[in-house]
GROMACS .gro file of C-alpha atoms in nm:
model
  453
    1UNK     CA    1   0.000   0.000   0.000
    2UNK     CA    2   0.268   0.249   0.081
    3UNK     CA    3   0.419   0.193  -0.261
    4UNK     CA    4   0.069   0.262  -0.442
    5UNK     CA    5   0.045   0.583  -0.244
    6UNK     CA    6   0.355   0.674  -0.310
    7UNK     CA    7   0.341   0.647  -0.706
    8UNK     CA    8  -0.001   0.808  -0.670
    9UNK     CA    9   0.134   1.074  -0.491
   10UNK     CA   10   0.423   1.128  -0.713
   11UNK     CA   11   0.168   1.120  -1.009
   12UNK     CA   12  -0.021   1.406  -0.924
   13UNK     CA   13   0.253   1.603  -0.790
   14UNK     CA   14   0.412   1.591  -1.177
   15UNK     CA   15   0.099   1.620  -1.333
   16UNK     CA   16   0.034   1.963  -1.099
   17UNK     CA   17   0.421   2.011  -1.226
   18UNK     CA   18   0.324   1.992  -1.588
   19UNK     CA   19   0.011   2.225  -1.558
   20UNK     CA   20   0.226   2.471  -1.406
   21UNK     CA   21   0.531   2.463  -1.587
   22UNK     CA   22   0.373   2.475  -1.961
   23UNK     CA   23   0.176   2.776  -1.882
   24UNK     CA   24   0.595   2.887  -1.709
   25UNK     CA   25   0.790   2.805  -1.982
   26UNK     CA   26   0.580   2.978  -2.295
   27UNK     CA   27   0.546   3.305  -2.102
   28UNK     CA   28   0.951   3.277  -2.079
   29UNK     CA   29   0.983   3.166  -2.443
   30UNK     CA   30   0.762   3.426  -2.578
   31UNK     CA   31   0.892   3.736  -2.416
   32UNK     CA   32   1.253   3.554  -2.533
   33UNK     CA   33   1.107   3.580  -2.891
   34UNK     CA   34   0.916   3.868  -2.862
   35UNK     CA   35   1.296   4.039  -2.781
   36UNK     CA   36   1.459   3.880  -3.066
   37UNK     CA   37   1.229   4.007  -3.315
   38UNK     CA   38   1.166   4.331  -3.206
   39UNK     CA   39   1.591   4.340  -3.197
   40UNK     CA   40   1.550   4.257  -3.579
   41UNK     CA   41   1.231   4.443  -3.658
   42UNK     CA   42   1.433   4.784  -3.534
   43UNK     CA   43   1.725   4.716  -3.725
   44UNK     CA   44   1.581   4.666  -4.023
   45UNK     CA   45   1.336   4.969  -4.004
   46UNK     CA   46   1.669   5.181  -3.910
   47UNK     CA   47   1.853   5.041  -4.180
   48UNK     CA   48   1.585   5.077  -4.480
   49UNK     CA   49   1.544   5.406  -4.337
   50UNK     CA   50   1.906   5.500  -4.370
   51UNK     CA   51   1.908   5.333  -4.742
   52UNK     CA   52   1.625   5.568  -4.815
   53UNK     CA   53   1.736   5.899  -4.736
   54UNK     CA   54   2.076   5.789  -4.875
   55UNK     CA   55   1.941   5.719  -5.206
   56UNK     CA   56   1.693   6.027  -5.194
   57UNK     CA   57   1.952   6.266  -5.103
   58UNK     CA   58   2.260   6.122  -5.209
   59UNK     CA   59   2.602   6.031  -4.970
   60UNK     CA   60   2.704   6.298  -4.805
   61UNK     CA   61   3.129   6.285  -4.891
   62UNK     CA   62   3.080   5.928  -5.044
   63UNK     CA   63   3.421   5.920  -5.002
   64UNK     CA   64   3.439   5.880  -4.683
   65UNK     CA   65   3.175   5.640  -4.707
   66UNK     CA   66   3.272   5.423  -4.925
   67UNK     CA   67   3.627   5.374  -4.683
   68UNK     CA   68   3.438   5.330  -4.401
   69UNK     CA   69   3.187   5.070  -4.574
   70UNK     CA   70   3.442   4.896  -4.698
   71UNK     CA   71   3.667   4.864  -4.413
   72UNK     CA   72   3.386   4.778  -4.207
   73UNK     CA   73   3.298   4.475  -4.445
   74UNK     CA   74   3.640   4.372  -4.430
   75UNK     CA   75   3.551   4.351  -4.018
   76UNK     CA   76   3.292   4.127  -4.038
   77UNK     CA   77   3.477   3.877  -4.237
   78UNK     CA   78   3.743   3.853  -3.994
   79UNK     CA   79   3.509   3.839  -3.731
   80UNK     CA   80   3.573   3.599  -3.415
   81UNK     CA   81   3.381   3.390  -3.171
   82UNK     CA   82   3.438   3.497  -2.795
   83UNK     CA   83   3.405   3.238  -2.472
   84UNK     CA   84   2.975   3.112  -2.431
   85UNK     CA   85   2.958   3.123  -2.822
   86UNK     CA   86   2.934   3.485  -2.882
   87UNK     CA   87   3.044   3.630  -3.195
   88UNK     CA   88   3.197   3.931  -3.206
   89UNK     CA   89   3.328   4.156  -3.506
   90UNK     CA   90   3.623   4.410  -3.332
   91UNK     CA   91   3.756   4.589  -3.651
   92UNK     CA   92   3.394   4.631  -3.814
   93UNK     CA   93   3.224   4.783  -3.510
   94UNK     CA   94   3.544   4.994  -3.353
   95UNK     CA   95   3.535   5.181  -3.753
   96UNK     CA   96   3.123   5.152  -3.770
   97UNK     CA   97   3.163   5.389  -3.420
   98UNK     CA   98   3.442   5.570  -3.524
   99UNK     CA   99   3.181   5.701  -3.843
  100UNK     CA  100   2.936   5.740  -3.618
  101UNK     CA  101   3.152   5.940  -3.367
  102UNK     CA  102   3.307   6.101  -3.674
  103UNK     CA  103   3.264   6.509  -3.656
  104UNK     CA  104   3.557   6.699  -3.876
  105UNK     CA  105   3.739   6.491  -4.138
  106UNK     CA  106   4.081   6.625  -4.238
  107UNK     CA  107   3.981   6.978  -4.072
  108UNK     CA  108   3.635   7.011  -4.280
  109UNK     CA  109   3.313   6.944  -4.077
  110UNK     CA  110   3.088   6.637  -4.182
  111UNK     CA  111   2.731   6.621  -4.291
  112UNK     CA  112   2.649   6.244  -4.296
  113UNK     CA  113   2.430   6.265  -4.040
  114UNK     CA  114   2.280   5.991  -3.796
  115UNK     CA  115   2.074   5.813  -4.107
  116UNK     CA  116   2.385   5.806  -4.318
  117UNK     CA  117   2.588   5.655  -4.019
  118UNK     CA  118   2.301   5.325  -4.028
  119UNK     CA  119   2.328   5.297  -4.371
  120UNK     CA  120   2.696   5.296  -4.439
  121UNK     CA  121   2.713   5.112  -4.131
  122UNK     CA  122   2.437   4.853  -4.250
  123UNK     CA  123   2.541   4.802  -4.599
  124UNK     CA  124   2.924   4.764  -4.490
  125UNK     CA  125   2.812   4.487  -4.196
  126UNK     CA  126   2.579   4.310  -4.422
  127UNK     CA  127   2.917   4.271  -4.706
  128UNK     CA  128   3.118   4.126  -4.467
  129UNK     CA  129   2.844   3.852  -4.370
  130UNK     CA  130   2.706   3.694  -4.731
  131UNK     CA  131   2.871   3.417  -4.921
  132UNK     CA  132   3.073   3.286  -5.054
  133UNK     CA  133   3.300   3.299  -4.733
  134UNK     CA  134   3.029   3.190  -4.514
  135UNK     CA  135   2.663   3.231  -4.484
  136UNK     CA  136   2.464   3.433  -4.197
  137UNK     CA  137   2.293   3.206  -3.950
  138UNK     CA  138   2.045   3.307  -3.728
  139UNK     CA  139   2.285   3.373  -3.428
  140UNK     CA  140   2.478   3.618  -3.700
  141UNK     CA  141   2.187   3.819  -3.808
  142UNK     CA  142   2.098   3.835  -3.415
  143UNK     CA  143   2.457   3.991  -3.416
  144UNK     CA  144   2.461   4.195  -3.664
  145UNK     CA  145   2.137   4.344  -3.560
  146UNK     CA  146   2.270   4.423  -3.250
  147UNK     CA  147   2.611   4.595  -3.348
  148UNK     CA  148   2.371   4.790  -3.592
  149UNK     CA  149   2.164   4.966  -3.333
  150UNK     CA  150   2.453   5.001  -3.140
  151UNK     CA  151   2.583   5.237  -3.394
  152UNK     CA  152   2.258   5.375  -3.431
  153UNK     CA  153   2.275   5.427  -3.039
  154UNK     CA  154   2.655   5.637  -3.068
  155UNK     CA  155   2.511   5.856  -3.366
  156UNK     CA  156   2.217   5.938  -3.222
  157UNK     CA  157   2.378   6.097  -2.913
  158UNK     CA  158   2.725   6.194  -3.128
  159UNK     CA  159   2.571   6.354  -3.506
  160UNK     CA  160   2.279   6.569  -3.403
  161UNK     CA  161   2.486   6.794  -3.127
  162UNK     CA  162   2.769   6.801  -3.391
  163UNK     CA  163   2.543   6.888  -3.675
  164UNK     CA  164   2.347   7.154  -3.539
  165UNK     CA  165   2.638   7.359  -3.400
  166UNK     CA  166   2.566   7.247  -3.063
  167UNK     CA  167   2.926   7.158  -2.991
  168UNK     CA  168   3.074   7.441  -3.128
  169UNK     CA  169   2.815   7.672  -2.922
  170UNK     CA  170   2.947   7.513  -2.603
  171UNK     CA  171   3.311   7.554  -2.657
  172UNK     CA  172   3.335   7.185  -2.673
  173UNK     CA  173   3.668   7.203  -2.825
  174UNK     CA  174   4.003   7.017  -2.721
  175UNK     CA  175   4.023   6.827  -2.435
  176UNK     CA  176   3.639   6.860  -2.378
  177UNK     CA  177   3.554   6.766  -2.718
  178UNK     CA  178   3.758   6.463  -2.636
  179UNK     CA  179   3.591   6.404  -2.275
  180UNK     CA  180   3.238   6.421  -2.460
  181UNK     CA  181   3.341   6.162  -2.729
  182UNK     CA  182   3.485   5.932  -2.487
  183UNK     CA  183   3.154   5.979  -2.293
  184UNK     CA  184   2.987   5.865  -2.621
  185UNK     CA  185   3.163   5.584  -2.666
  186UNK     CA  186   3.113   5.464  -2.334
  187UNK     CA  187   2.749   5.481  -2.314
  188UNK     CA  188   2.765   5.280  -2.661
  189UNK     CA  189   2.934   4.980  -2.491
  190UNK     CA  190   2.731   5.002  -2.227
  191UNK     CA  191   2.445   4.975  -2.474
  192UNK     CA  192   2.580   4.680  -2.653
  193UNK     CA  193   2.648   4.505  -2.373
  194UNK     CA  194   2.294   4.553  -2.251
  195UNK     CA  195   2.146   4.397  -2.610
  196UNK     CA  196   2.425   4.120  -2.622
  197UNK     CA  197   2.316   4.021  -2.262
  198UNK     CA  198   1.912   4.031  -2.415
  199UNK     CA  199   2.027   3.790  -2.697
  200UNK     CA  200   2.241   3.582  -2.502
  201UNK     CA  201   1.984   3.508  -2.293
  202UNK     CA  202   1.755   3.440  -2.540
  203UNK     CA  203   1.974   3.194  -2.721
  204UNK     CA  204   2.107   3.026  -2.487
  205UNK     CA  205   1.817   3.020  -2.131
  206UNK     CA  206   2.115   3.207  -1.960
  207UNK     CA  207   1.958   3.409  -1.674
  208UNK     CA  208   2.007   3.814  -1.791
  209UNK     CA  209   2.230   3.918  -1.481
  210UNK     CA  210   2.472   3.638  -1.528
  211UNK     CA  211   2.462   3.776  -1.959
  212UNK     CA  212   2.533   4.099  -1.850
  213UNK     CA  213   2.777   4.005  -1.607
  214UNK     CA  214   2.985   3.809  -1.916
  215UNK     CA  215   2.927   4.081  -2.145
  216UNK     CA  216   3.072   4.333  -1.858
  217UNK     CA  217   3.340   4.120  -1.816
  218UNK     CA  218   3.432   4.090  -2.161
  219UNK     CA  219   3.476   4.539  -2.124
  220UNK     CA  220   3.833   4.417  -1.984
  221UNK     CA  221   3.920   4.258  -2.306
  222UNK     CA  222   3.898   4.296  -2.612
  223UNK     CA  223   3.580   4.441  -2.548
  224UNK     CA  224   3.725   4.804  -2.422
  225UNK     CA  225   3.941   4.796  -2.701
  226UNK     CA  226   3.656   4.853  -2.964
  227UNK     CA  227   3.535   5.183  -2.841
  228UNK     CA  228   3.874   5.290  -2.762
  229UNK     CA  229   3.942   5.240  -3.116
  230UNK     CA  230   3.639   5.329  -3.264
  231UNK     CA  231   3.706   5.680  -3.054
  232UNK     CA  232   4.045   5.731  -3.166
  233UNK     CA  233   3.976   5.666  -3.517
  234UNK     CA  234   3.726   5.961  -3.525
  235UNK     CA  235   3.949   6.192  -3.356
  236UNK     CA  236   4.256   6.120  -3.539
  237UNK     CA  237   4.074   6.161  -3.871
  238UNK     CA  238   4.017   6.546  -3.789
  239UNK     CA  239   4.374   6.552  -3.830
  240UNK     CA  240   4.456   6.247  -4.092
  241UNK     CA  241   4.166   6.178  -4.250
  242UNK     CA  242   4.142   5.834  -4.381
  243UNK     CA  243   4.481   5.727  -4.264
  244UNK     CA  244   4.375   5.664  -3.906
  245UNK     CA  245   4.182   5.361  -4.049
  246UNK     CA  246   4.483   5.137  -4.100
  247UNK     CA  247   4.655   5.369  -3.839
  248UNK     CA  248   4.486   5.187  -3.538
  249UNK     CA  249   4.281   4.881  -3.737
  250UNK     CA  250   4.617   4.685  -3.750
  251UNK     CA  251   4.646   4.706  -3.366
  252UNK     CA  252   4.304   4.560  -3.303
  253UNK     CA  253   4.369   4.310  -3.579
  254UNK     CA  254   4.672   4.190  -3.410
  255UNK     CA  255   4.503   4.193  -3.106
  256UNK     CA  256   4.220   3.966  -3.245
  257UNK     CA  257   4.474   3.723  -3.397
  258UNK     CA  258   4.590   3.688  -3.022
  259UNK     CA  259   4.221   3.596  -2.898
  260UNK     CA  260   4.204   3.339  -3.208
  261UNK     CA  261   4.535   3.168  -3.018
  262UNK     CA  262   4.400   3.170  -2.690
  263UNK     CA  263   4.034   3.009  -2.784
  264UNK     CA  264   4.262   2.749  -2.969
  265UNK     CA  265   4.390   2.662  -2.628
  266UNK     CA  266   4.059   2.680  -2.455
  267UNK     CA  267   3.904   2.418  -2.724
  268UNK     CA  268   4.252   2.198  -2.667
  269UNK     CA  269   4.189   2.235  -2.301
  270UNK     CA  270   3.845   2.096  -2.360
  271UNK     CA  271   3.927   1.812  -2.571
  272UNK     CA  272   4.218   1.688  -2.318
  273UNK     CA  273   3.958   1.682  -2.022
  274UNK     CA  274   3.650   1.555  -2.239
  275UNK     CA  275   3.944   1.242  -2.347
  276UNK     CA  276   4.025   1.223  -1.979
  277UNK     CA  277   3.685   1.199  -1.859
  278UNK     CA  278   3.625   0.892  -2.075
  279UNK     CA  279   3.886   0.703  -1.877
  280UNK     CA  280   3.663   0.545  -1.663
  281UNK     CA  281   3.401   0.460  -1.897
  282UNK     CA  282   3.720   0.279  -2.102
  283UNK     CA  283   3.827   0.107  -1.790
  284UNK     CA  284   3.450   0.016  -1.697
  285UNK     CA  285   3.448   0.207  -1.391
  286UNK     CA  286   3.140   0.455  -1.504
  287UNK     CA  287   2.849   0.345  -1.799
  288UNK     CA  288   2.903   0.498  -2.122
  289UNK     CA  289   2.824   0.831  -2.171
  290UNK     CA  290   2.751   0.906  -1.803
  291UNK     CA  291   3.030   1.188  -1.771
  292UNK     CA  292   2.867   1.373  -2.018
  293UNK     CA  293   2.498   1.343  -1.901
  294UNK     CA  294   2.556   1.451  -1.545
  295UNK     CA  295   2.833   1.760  -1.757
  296UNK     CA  296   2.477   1.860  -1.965
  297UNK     CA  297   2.270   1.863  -1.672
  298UNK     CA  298   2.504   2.026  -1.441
  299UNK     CA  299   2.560   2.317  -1.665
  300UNK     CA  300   2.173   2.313  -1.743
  301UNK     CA  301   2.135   2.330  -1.364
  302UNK     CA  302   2.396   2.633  -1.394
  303UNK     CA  303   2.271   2.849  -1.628
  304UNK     CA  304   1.916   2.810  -1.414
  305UNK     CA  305   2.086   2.904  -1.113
  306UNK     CA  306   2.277   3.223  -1.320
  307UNK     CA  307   2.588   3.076  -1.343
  308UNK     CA  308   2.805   3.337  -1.624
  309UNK     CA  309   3.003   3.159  -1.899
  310UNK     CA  310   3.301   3.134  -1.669
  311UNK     CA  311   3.149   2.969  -1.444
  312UNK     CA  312   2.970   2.789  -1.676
  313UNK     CA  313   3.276   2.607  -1.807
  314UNK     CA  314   3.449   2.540  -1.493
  315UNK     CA  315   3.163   2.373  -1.373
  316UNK     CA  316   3.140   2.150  -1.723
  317UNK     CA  317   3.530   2.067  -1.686
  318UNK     CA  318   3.434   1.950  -1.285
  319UNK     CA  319   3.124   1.764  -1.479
  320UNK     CA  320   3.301   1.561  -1.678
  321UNK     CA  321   3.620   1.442  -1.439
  322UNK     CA  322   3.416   1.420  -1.154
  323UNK     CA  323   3.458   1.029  -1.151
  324UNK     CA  324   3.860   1.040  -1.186
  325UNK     CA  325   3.890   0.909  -0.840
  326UNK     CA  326   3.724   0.602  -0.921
  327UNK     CA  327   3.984   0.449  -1.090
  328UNK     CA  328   4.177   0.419  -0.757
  329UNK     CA  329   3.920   0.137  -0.676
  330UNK     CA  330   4.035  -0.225  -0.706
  331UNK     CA  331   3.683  -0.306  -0.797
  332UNK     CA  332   3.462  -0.132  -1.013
  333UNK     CA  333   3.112  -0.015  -0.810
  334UNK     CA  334   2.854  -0.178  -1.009
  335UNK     CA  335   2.716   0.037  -1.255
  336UNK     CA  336   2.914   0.317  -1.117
  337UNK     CA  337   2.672   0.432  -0.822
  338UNK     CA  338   2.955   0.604  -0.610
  339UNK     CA  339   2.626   0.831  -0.496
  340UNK     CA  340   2.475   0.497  -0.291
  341UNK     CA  341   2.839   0.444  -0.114
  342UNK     CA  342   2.901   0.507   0.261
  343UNK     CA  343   2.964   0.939   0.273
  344UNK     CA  344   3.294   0.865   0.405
  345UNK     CA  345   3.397   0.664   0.118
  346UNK     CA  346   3.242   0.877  -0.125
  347UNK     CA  347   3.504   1.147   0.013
  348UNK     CA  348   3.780   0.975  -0.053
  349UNK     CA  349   3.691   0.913  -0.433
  350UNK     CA  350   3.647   1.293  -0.457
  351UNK     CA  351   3.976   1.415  -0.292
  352UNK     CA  352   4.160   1.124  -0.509
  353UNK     CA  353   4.008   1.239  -0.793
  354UNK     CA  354   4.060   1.624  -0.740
  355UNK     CA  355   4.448   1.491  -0.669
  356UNK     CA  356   4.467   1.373  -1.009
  357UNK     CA  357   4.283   1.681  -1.172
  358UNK     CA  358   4.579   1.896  -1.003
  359UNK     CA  359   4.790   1.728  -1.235
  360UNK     CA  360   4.623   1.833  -1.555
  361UNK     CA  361   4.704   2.218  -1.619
  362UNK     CA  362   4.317   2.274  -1.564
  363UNK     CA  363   4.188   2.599  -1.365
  364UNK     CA  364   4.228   2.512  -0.981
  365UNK     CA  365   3.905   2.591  -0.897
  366UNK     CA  366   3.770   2.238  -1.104
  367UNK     CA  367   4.002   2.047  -0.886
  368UNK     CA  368   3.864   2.271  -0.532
  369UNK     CA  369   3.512   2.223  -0.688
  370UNK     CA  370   3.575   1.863  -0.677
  371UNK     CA  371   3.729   1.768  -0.405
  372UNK     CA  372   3.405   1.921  -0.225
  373UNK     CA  373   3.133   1.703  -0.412
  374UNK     CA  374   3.072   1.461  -0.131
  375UNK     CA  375   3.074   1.697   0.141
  376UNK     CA  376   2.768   1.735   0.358
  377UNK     CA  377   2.549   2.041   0.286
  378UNK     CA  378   2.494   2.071   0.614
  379UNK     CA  379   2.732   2.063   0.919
  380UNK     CA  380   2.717   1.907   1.246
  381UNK     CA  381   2.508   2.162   1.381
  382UNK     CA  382   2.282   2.187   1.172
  383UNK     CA  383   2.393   2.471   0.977
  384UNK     CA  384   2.405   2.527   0.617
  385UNK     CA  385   2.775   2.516   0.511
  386UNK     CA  386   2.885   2.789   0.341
  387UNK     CA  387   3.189   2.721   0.231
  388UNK     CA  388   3.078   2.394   0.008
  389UNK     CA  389   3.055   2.550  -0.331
  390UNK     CA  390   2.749   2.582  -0.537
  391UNK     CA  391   2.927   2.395  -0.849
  392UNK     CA  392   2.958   2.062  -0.611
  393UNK     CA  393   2.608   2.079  -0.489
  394UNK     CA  394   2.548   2.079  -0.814
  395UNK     CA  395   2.744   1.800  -0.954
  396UNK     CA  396   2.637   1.588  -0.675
  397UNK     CA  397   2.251   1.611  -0.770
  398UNK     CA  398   2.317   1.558  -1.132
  399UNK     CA  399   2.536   1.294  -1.041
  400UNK     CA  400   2.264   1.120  -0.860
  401UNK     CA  401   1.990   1.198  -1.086
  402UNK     CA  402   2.183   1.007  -1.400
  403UNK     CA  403   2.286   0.713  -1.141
  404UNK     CA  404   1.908   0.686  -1.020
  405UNK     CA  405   1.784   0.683  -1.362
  406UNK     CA  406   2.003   0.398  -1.498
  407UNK     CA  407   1.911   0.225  -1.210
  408UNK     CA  408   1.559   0.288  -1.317
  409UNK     CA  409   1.641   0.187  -1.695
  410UNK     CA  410   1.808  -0.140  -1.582
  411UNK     CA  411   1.518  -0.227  -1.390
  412UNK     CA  412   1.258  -0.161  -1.745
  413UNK     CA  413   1.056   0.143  -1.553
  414UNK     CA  414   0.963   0.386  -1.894
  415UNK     CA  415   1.177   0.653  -1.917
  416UNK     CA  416   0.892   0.882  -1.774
  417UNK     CA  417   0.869   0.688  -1.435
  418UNK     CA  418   1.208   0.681  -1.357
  419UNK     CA  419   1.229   1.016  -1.375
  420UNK     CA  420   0.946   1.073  -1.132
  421UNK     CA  421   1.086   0.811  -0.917
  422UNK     CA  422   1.459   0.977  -0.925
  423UNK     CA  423   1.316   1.297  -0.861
  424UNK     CA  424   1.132   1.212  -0.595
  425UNK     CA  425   1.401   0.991  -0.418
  426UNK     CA  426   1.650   1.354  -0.455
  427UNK     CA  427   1.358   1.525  -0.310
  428UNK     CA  428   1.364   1.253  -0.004
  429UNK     CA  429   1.746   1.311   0.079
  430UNK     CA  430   1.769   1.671   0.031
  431UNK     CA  431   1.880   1.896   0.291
  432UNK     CA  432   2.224   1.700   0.390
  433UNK     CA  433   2.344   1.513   0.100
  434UNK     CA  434   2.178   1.723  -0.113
  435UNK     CA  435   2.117   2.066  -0.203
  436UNK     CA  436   1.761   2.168  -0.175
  437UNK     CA  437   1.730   2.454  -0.388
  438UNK     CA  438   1.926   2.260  -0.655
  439UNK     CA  439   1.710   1.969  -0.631
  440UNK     CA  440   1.388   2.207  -0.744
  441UNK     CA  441   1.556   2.351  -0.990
  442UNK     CA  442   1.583   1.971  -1.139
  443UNK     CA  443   1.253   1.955  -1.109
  444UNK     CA  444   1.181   2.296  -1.290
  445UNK     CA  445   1.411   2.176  -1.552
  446UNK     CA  446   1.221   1.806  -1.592
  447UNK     CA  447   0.900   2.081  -1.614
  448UNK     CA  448   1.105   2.294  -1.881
  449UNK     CA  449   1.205   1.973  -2.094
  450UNK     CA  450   0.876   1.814  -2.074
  451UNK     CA  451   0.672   2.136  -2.206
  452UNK     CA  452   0.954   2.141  -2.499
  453UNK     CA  453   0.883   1.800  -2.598
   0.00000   0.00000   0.00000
């Protein structure tokens, strides 16, 4: 009777889950779409816009635009993909501000104007991105879009004041005219950060702090070296004119070719841990495939809980080798439960295993992060521990979960069932083995993938 009750009890609770969590997850993946489009819809309004007045009027020195269109085609083809798979085009949008930012050219003022800016800016980003050297996939137009009404952004606040006299009027000359443009450019990468973090999150389910907090970070890259550029650029061409474009475009392209090597060691990085975290499936210490599972729904887990892309990978990398230790058994555990051993021998695993991961070059925090997996949430007292990170809660419950439900597979339950059962057997033992705030956001991501499929 006790087991009826149970499954009855877990029944309803998922099918209360399910109600909830459809109605849950459309809201979230509407308003996610609703912000892509209306990312697109503006840029293309702002762009045919530009083209229009263009082609009414004429280019205002075409000159000038046709460097800067060309230049900033010659961006996008070069462009490069940063950490958390977002692209990012450094010579095309520091010389797309720079135009936008651009007041006197060779000591004569400008008239190009804020529509001109879009649609040199447009045509110029839209080059760069069509065959035959590759074709624009929907993460690239979401990218384009957005370094387009970023531009749009720096020439709205930039071209009117400098058009209309404005400037001039205020004394804004020398240093201050400087100050002002450096303001500019500032508030622009602010702005793009702010839409990167929007379509980051909508691509990816990342929470929108954690997107912002990766697109800040990125500021202290190569990220600060755009507007920099793109602000030099214009203020050097008062004096130059067109020279300043390969003047301070071979710096950032040298600078890009740098990021290019270091992303090459990241992915080598990767491969050497995802070729070490096979071991013990090789040596028949762990099922196939079960490093990767418990890596997927770890970082799943993450990205719910707002881990940024940093964190993001550590915690993937700490995924994947979590089982190392295992192959200082004699004896394999049958079907590699470690999660159903005595604690004290489930410690031991981890701080062998985090011994070994020392060894490997990786970040130190993967090897801190597991050491820590089999450590009590709680201590003694009662207390939450603090110190335990959030990454090995987090291992440790997708550890279990992918244990539990090939113990569920082995035994023929449909696929659905063990995952009830699983869930609810987490739910049971949360509190000291396991985490549980980490445990419901499982559960909200069973909802999540259930309402998808």
């Amino acid at each position: 009777m006790a087991g009826v009750e149970r499954a009855v009890r877990v029944e309803r609770m998922a099918g209360a889950d399910r109600t909830v969590g459809v109605v849950g997850v459309v809201g979230v993946v509407s308003a996610e779409l609703v912000w892509v489009r209306a990312v697109h819809l503006a840029a293309a309004v702002l762009l045919v816009a530009g083209l229009g007045v263009v082609l009414r009027d004429g280019p205002a020195e075409p000159g000038a635009a046709l460097a800067f269109a060309a230049v900033i085609a010659v961006g996008e083809r070069v462009r490069l993909t940063l950490p958390g798979d977002r692209e990012q085009a450094p010579i095309g949008s520091a010389v797309a501000l720079a135009y936008a930012l651009l007041g006197p050219l060779r000591g004569l003022p400008t008239t190009h104007g804020v529509l001109q800016v879009i649609a040199v800016a447009g045509v110029g980003m839209l080059s760069g991105a069509v065959p035959p050297l590759r074709a624009p996939g929907p993460a690239r137009l979401d990218a384009i879009a957005r370094r387009l009404l970023t531009v749009a952004f720096a020439a709205t606040l930039f071209q009117p004041l400098y058009d209309s006299g404005t400037l001039d009027r205020a004394d804004c000359t020398g240093p201050a005219y400087g100050l002002f443009v450096s303001g500019v450019a500032a508030l622009t990468a602010l702005c793009d950060a702010t839409l990167a973090a929007g379509l980051h999150r909508a691509r990816t389910g990342l929470r929108f702090a954690a997107a912002l907090e990766d697109e800040l970070r990125s500021l202290l890259g190569i990220g600060s070296a755009i507007p920099a550029t793109g602000m030099l650029i214009s203020l050097l061409a008062a004096e130059t004119g067109l020279w300043a474009l390969p003047l301070f475009c071979t710096p950032l392209l040298l600078a890009q070719a740098s990021f290019r090597r270091a992303a090459a060691v990241r992915a080598t990085t990767g491969q050497t841990i995802e070729t070490l975290a096979r071991a013990t499936e090789v040596a028949g210490y762990t099922p196939p495939g079960h490093a990767r599972r418990v890596a997927d729904t770890a970082c799943a887990l993450g990205r719910v809980l707002g881990f940024g892309t940093r964190d993001l990978a550590l915690l993937e990398y700490a995924a994947l080798m979590h089982d190392i230790g295992q192959l200082s058994l004699l004896e394999p555990v049958p079907c590699g439960a470690t999660a159903r051993l005595p604690q004290t021998e489930q410690q031991r695993i981890a701080r062998l295993g985090s011994e070994v991961i020392r060894e490997t070059g990786v970040p130190r925090q993967v090897a801190q992060q597991v050491a820590r997996l089999a450590d009590p949430c709680r201590r003694p007292d009662g207390s939450n521990d603090p110190t335990l990170p959030l990454a090995a809660r987090i291992i440790r419950v997708a550890n279990a979960h992918d244990e539990l439900l090939t113990l569920a597979r082995d035994r023929g339950l449909p696929e659905a069932a063990g995952q009830l059962e699983a869930l609810e057997l987490l739910r049971l033992e949360r509190g000291d083995r396991y985490d549980p705030k980490v445990v419901e956001a499982l559960a909200g991501l069973g909802r999540r993938e259930g309402r998808g499929g």
